[in-house]
Coordinates of C-alpha atoms and ligand atoms in Angstrom, one line a residue:
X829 CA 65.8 75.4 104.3
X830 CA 62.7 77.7 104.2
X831 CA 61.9 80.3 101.6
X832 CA 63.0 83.9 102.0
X833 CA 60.9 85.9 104.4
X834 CA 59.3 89.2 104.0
X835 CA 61.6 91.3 106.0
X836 CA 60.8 95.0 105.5
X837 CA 57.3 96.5 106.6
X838 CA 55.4 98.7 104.1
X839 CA 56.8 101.9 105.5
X840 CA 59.5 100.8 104.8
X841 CA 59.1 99.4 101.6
X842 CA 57.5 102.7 100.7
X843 CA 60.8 104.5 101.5
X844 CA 62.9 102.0 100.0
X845 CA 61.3 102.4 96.9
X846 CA 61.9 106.3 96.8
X847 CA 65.2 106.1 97.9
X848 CA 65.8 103.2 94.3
X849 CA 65.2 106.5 92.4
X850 CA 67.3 109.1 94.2
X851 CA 70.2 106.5 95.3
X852 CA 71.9 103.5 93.3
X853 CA 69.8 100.9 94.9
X854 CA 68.3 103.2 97.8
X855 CA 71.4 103.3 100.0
X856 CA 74.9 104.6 99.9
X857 CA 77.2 102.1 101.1
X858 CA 76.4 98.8 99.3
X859 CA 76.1 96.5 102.5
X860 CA 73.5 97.9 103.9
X861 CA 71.0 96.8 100.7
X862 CA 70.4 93.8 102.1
X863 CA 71.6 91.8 98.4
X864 CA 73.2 89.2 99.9
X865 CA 70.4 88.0 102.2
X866 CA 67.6 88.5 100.2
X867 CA 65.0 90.9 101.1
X868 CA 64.9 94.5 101.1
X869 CA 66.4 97.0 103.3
X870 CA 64.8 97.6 106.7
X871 CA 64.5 101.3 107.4
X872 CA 65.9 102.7 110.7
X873 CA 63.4 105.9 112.2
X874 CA 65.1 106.0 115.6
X875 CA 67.3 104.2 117.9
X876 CA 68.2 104.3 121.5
X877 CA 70.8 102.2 123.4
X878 CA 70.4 98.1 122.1
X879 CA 67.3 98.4 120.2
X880 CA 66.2 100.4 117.3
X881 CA 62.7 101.1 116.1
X882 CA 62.1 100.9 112.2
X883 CA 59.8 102.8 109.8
X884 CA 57.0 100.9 110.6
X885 CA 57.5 100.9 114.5
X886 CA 58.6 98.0 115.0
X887 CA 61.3 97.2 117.5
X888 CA 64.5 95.4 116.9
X889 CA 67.6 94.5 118.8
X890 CA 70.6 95.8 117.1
X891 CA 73.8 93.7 116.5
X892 CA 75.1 95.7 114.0
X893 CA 76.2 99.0 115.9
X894 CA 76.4 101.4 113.0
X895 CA 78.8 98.8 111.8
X896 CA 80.9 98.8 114.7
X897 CA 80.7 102.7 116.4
X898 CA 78.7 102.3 118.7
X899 CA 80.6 100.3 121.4
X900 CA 78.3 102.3 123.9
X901 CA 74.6 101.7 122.0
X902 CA 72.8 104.2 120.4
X903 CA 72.4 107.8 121.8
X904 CA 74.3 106.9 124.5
X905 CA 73.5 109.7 126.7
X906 CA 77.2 111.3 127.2
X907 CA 77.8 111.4 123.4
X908 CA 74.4 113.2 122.9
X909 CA 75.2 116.1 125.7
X910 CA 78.7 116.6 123.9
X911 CA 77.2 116.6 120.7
X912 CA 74.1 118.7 121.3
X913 CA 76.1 121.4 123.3
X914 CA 79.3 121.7 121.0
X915 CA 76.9 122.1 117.9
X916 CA 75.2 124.8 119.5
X917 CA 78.8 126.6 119.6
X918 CA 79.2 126.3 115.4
X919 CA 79.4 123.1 113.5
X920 CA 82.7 123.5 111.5
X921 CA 85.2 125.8 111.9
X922 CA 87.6 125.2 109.3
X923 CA 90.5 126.3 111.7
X924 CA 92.6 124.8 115.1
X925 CA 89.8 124.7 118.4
X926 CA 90.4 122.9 121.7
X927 CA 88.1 119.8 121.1
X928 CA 90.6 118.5 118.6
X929 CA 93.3 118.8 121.2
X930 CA 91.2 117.2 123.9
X931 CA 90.3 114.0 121.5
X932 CA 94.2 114.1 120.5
X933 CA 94.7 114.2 124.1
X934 CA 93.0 111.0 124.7
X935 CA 94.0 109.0 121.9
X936 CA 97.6 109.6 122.6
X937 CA 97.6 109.5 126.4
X938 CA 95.5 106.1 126.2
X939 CA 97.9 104.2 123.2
X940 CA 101.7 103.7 124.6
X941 CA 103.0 103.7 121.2
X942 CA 101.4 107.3 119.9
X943 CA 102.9 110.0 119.8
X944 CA 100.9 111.8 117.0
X945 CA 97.5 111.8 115.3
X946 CA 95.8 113.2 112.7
X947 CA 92.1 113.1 112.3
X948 CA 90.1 112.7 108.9
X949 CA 86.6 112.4 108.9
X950 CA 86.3 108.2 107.9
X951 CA 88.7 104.9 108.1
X952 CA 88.9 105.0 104.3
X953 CA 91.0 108.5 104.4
X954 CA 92.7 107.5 107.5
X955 CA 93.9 104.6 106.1
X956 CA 94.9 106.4 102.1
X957 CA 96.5 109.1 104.7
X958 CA 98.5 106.4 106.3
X959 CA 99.5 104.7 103.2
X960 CA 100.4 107.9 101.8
X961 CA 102.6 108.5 104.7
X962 CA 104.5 105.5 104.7
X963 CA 105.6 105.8 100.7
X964 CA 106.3 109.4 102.0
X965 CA 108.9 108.3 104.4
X966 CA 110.2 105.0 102.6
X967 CA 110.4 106.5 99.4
X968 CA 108.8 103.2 97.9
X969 CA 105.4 102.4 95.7
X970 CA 104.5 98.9 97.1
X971 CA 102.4 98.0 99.8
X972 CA 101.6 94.2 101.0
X973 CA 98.2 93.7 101.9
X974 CA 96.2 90.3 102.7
X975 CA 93.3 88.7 101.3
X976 CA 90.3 88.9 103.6
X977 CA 91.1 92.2 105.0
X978 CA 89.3 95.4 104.2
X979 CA 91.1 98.3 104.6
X980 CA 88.6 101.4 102.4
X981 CA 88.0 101.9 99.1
X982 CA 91.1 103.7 97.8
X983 CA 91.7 102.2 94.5
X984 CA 95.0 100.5 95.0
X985 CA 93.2 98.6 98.5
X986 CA 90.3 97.4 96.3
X987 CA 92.7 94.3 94.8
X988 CA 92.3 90.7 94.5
X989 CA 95.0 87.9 94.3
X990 CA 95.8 87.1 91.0
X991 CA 97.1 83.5 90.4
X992 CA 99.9 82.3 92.3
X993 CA 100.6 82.5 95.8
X994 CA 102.6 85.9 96.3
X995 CA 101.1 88.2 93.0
X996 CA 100.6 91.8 91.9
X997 CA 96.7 92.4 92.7
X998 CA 94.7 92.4 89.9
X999 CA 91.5 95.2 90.6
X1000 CA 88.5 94.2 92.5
X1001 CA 86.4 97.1 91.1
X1002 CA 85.6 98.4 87.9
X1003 CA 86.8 102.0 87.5
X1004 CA 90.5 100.9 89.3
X1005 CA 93.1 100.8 87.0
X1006 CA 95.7 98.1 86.5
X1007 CA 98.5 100.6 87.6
X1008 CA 97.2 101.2 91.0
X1009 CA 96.3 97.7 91.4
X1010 CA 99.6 96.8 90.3
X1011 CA 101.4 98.5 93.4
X1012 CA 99.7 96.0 95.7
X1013 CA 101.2 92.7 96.6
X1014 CA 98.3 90.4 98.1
X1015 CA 99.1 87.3 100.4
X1016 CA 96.8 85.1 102.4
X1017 CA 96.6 85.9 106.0
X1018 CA 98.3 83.2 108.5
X1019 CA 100.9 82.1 105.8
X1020 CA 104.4 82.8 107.7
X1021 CA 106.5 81.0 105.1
X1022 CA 104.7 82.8 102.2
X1023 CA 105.5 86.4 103.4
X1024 CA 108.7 85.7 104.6
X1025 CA 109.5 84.5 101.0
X1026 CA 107.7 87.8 99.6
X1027 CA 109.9 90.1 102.0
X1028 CA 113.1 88.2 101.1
X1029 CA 112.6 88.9 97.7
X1030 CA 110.5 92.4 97.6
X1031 CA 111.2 93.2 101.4
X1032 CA 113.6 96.3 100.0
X1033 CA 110.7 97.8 97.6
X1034 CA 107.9 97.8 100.4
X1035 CA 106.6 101.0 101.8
X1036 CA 104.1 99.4 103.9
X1037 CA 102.6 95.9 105.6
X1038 CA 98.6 96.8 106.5
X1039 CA 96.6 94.3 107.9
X1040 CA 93.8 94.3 110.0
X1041 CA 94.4 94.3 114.0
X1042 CA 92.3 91.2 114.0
X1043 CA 90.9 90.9 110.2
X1044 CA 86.5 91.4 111.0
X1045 CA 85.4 92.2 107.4
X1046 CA 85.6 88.9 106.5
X1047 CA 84.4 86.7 108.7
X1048 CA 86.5 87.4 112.0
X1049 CA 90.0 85.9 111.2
X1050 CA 92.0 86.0 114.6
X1051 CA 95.8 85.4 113.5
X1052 CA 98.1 83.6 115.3
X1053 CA 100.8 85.7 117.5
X1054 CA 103.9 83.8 115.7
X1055 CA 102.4 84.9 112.5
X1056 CA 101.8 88.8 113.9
X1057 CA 105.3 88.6 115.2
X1058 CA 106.4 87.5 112.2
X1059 CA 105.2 90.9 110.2
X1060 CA 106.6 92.7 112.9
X1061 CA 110.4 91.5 112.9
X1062 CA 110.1 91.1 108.9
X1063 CA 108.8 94.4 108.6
X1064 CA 111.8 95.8 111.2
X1065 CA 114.1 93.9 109.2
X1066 CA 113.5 95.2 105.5
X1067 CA 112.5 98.9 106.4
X1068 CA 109.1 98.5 105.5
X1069 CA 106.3 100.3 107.9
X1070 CA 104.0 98.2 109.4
X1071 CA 100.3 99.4 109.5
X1072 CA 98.1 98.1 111.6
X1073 CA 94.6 99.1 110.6
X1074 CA 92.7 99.6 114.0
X1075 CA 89.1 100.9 112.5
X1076 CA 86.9 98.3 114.3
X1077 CA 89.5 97.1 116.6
X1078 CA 90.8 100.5 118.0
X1079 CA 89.3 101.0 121.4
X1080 CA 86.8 97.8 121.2
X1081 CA 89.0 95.4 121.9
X1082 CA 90.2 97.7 124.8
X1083 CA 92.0 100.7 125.5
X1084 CA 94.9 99.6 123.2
X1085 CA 93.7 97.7 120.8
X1086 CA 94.6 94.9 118.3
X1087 CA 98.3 96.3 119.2
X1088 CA 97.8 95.4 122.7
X1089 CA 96.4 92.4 122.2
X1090 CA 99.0 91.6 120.5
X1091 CA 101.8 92.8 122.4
X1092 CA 103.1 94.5 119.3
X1093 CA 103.6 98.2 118.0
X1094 CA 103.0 98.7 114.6
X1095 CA 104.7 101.9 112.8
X1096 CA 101.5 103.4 112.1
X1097 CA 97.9 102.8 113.4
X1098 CA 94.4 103.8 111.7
X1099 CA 91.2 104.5 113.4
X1100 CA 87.9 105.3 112.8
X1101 CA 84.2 104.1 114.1
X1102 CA 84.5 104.2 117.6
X1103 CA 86.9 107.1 117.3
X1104 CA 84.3 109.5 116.6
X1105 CA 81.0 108.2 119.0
X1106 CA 79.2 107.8 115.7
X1107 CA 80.1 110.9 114.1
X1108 CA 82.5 111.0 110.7
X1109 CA 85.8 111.0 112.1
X1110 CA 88.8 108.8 110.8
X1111 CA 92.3 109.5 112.5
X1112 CA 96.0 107.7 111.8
X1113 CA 99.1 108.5 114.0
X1114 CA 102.4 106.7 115.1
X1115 CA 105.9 108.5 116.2
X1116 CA 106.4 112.0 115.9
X1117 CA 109.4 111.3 113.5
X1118 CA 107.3 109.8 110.9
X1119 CA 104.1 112.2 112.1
X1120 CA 106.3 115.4 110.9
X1121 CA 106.8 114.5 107.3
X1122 CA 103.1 115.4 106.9
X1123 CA 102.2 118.7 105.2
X1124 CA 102.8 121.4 106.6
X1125 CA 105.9 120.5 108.2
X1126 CA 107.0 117.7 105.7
X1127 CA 106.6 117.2 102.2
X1128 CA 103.5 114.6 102.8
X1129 CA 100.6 116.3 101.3
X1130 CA 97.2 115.5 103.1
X1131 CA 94.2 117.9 104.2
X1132 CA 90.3 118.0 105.2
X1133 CA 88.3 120.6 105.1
X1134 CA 85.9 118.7 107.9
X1135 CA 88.7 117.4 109.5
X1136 CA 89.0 117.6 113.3
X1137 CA 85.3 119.0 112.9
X1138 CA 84.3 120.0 116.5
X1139 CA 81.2 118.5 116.5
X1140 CA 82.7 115.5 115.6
X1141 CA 85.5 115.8 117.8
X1142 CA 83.5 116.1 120.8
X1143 CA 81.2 113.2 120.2
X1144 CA 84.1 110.8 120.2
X1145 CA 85.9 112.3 123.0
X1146 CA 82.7 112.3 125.2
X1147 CA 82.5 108.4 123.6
X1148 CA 86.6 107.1 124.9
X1149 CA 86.3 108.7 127.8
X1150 CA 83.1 106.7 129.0
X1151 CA 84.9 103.9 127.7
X1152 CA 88.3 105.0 129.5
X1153 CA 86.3 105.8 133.5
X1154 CA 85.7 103.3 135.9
X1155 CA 89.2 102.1 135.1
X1156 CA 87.8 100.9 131.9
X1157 CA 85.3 98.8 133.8
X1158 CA 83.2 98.7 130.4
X1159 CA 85.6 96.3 128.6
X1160 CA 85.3 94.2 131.3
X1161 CA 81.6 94.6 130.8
X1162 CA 81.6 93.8 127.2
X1163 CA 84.3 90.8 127.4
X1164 CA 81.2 89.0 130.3
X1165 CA 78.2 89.9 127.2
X1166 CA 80.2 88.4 124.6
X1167 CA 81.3 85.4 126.4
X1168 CA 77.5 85.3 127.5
X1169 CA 76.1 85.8 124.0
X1170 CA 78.8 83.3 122.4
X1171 CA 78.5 80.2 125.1
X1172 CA 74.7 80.5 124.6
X1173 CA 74.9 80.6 120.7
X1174 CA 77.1 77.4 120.7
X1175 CA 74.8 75.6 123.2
X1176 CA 72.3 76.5 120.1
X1177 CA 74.3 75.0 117.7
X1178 CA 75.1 71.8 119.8
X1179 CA 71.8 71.6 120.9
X1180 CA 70.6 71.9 117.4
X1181 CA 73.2 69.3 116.0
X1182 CA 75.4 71.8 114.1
X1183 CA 78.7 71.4 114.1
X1184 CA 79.4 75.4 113.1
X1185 CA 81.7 77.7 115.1
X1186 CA 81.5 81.1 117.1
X1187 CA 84.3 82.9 116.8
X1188 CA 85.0 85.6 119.3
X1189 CA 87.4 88.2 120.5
X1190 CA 85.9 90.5 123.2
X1191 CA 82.7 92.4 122.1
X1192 CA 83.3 90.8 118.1
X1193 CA 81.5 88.1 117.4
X1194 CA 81.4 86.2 114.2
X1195 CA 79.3 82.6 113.1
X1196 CA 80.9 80.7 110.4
X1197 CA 78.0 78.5 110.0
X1198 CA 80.6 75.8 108.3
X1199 CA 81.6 72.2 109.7
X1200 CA 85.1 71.8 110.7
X1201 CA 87.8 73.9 112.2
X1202 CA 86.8 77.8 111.9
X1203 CA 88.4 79.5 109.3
X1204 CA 91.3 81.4 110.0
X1205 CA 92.2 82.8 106.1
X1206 CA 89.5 83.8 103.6
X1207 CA 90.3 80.5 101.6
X1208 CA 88.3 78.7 104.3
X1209 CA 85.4 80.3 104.6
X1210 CA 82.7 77.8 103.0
X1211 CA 80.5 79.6 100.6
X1212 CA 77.7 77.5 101.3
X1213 CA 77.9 79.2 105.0
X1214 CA 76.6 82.6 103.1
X1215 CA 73.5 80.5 101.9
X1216 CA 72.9 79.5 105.5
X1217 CA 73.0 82.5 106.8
X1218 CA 70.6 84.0 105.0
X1219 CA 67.9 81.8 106.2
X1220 CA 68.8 82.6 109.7
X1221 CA 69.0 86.0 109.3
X1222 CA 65.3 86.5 107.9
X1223 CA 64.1 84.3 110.4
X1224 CA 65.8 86.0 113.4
X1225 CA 64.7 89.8 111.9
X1226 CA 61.1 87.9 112.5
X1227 CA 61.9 87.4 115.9
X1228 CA 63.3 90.8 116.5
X1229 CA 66.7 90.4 116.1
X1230 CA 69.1 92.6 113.9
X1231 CA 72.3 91.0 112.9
X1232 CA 74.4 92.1 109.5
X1233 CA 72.8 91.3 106.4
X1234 CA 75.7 89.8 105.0
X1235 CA 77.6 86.2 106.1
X1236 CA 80.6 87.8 106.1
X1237 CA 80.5 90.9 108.9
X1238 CA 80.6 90.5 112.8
X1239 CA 78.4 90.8 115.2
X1240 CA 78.9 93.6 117.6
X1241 CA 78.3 93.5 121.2
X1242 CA 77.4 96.8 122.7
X1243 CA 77.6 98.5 127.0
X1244 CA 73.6 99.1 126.2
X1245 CA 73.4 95.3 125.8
X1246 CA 72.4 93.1 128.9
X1247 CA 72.2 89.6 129.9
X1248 CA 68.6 90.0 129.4
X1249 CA 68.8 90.8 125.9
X1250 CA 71.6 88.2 125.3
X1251 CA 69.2 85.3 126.9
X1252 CA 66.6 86.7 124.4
X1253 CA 68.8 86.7 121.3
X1254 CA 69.7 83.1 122.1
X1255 CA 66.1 82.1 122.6
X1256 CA 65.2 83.8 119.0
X1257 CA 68.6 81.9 117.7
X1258 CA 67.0 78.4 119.3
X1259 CA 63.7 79.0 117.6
X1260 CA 65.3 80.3 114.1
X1261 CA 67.8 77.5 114.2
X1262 CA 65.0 74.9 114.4
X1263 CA 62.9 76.3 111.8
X1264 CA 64.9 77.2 109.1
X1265 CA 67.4 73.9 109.5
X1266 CA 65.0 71.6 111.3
Ligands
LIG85 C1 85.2 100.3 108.2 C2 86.7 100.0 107.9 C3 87.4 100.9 107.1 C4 86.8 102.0 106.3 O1 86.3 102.9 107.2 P1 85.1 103.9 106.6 O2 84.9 104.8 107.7 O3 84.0 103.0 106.2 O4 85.7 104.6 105.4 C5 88.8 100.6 107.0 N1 89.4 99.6 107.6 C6 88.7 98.8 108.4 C7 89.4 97.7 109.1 C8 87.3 98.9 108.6 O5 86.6 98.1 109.3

């Protein structure tokens, strides 16, 4: 395996370097510093549907998506026009206007199961909201939660599995204490017998079950339905709310989700990313029973001062119903780019006498760049597979290719991609693969 490339151009090296002294390591979220591939940071200046042009003008072809956002690419013309026109009419209002009720609209006309929403302004407070709401209506502290998944950075989310198989989580962060750690039962994902055990003997002191819709901060961990079903029917049985957090899966894996996909309906749902078009907007919801315990109606304290900003609002509204027209026409679109984009990325592999996997699920697709089966629990992810990865990535970024720099997120498939741009990405991962593993 080659040496790590030079992946940042001096513009944007320049940058990067003022930004070290303003911001804890130039950026503000972690990720996007580039520490686990090596390298510094590339700086975005502008970006239009699949492709983005950095600092230095150089052009790139973007599997990242703002991390997932941008199902449509970037500036997609619709979300630009709602944006540009509803800013012109005030940016924040701090009181009710009818662009909430329009996004509210959509979300709960599109999802069977919703009756209510609420919007925050990201996935982290959507999903603290939801948690919140859940120990609200069970009248219980503990929450079950499974390694892999990423659910925010609320304190009591940010836990790892101590030893054992069904444990207390122990803190993942500095500055979380022990006590909110503590409230946080951690189990591997795809482990039926293991959470049954856990609900037979806590089931009666658990608020909530969150999981991912399909866990994609980790790797992408598809789960079996038997052990989906499983959460559901334990869940029923022991009174415990089951919430399915829908930030990346909500509206990209179509119009219903991870849910759908599933078959199931969870008690409570989270969104965020493709909820607001790009713009800051989180939102939870589920039955209007549980909806009405929230402040001011119920004794559920939780408020925004940007929430349901109009701006906001109108972006992701202008973004679902793009999604939604055509009979939702553009998840057909993005299931043919995906399947494209995977089949050609395994014929690279193949090809290339690697025996790693693609995993895929719609628009989502992940490499674990690992012999054998592909992972299905965070325990089997390889850690050598981070190592590989890094190679690849520098040498794709030199062949004009953007993809996560980190092993463990997903690619993103966007409506601004085309086959053209697949066949190209899968010529740059022919070329990469041969000269970083050749
Ligand atoms: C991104 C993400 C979050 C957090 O959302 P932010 O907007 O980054 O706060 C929560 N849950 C899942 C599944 C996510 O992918």
């Amino acid at each position: 395996q080659r040496g790590m490339a030079v992946t940042a151009g001096p513009r944007s090296s320049e940058l990067y370097a003022r930004a070290c002294r303003l911001m804890p390591a130039g950026v503000n979220s972690p990720v996007r510093a580039f520490a686990s591939v090596g390298g510094e940071p590339i700086f975005y200046d502008r970006a239009s549907g699949c492709r983005f042009t950095d600092a230095d003008g150089r052009e790139f072809i973007d599997y990242v998506g703002s991390w997932g956002p941008l199902i449509l690419g970037h500036a997609h013309p619709a979300v630009i026009e709602a944006v540009t026109i509803s800013a012109a009419d005030g940016t924040s209002f701090g009181a009710p206007c009818a662009r909430e009720i329009e996004l509210a609209e959509l979300v709960v006309d599109t999802v069977p199961f919703l009756e209510m929403v609420r919007f925050v302004s990201s996935g982290t407070e959507a999903v603290m909201s939801a948690v919140r709401l859940a120990r609200g209506v069970t009248g219980r502290d503990a929450i079950v939660k499974f390694t892999g998944c990423y659910h925010g950075h609320a304190d009591y989310l940010l836990v790892a599995a101590g030893s054992g198989l069904a444990t207390f989580g122990t803190p993942s962060s500095a500055g979380v204490p022990e006590s909110s750690a503590g409230h946080t039962l951690l189990l591997p994902l795809d482990d039926e017998a293991a959470f049954r055990r856990l609900m037979t003997k806590h089931g009666d002191e658990i608020a909530a079950v969150i999981i991912e819709g399909i866990p994609a901060n980790n790797g992408l961990l598809p789960q079996s339905e038997s052990f989906v079903d499983v959460l559901r029917t334990e869940c029923t049985r022991h009174g415990a709310m089951l919430i399915f957090d829908e930030v990346i899966t909500g509206f990209r894996l179509g119009p219903d989700g991870a849910a759908g996909h599933y078959g199931i309906e969870p008690d409570l749902v989270t969104y965020g990313k493709i909820i607001g078009g790009g713009m800051p907007v989180g939102a939870y919801g589920g039955k209007r029973a549980h909806m009405e315990r929230l402040a001011p109606l119920g004794p559920v304290y939780q408020a925004g001062t940007l929430s349901g900003n109009p701006v906001a609002m109108a972006a992701g509204a202008a973004a679902l119903r793009t999604l939604l027209a055509d009979g939702g026409s553009t998840w057909d679109r993005l299931e043919t780019l995906g399947a494209r984009l995977e089949t050609g990325l395994r014929e690279v592999f193949t090809k290339h006498d690697h025996q790693w996997s693609v995993v895929r699920r719609g628009s989502i697709l992940w490499l674990a760049l690992q012999d054998g089966p592909a992972p299905v629990t965070a325990e089997d992810i390889d850690t050598g597979a981070a190592e590989r990865y890094a190679g690849l990535h520098a040498a794709l970024l030199e062949r004009g290719v953007y993809l996560a720099p980190s092993a463990y997120e997903v690619i993103f498939v966007s409506a601004a991609h085309d086959e053209a741009v697949i066949d190209q990405t899968v010529a740059a991962f022919d070329e990469a693969v041969a000269e970083v593993f050749g």
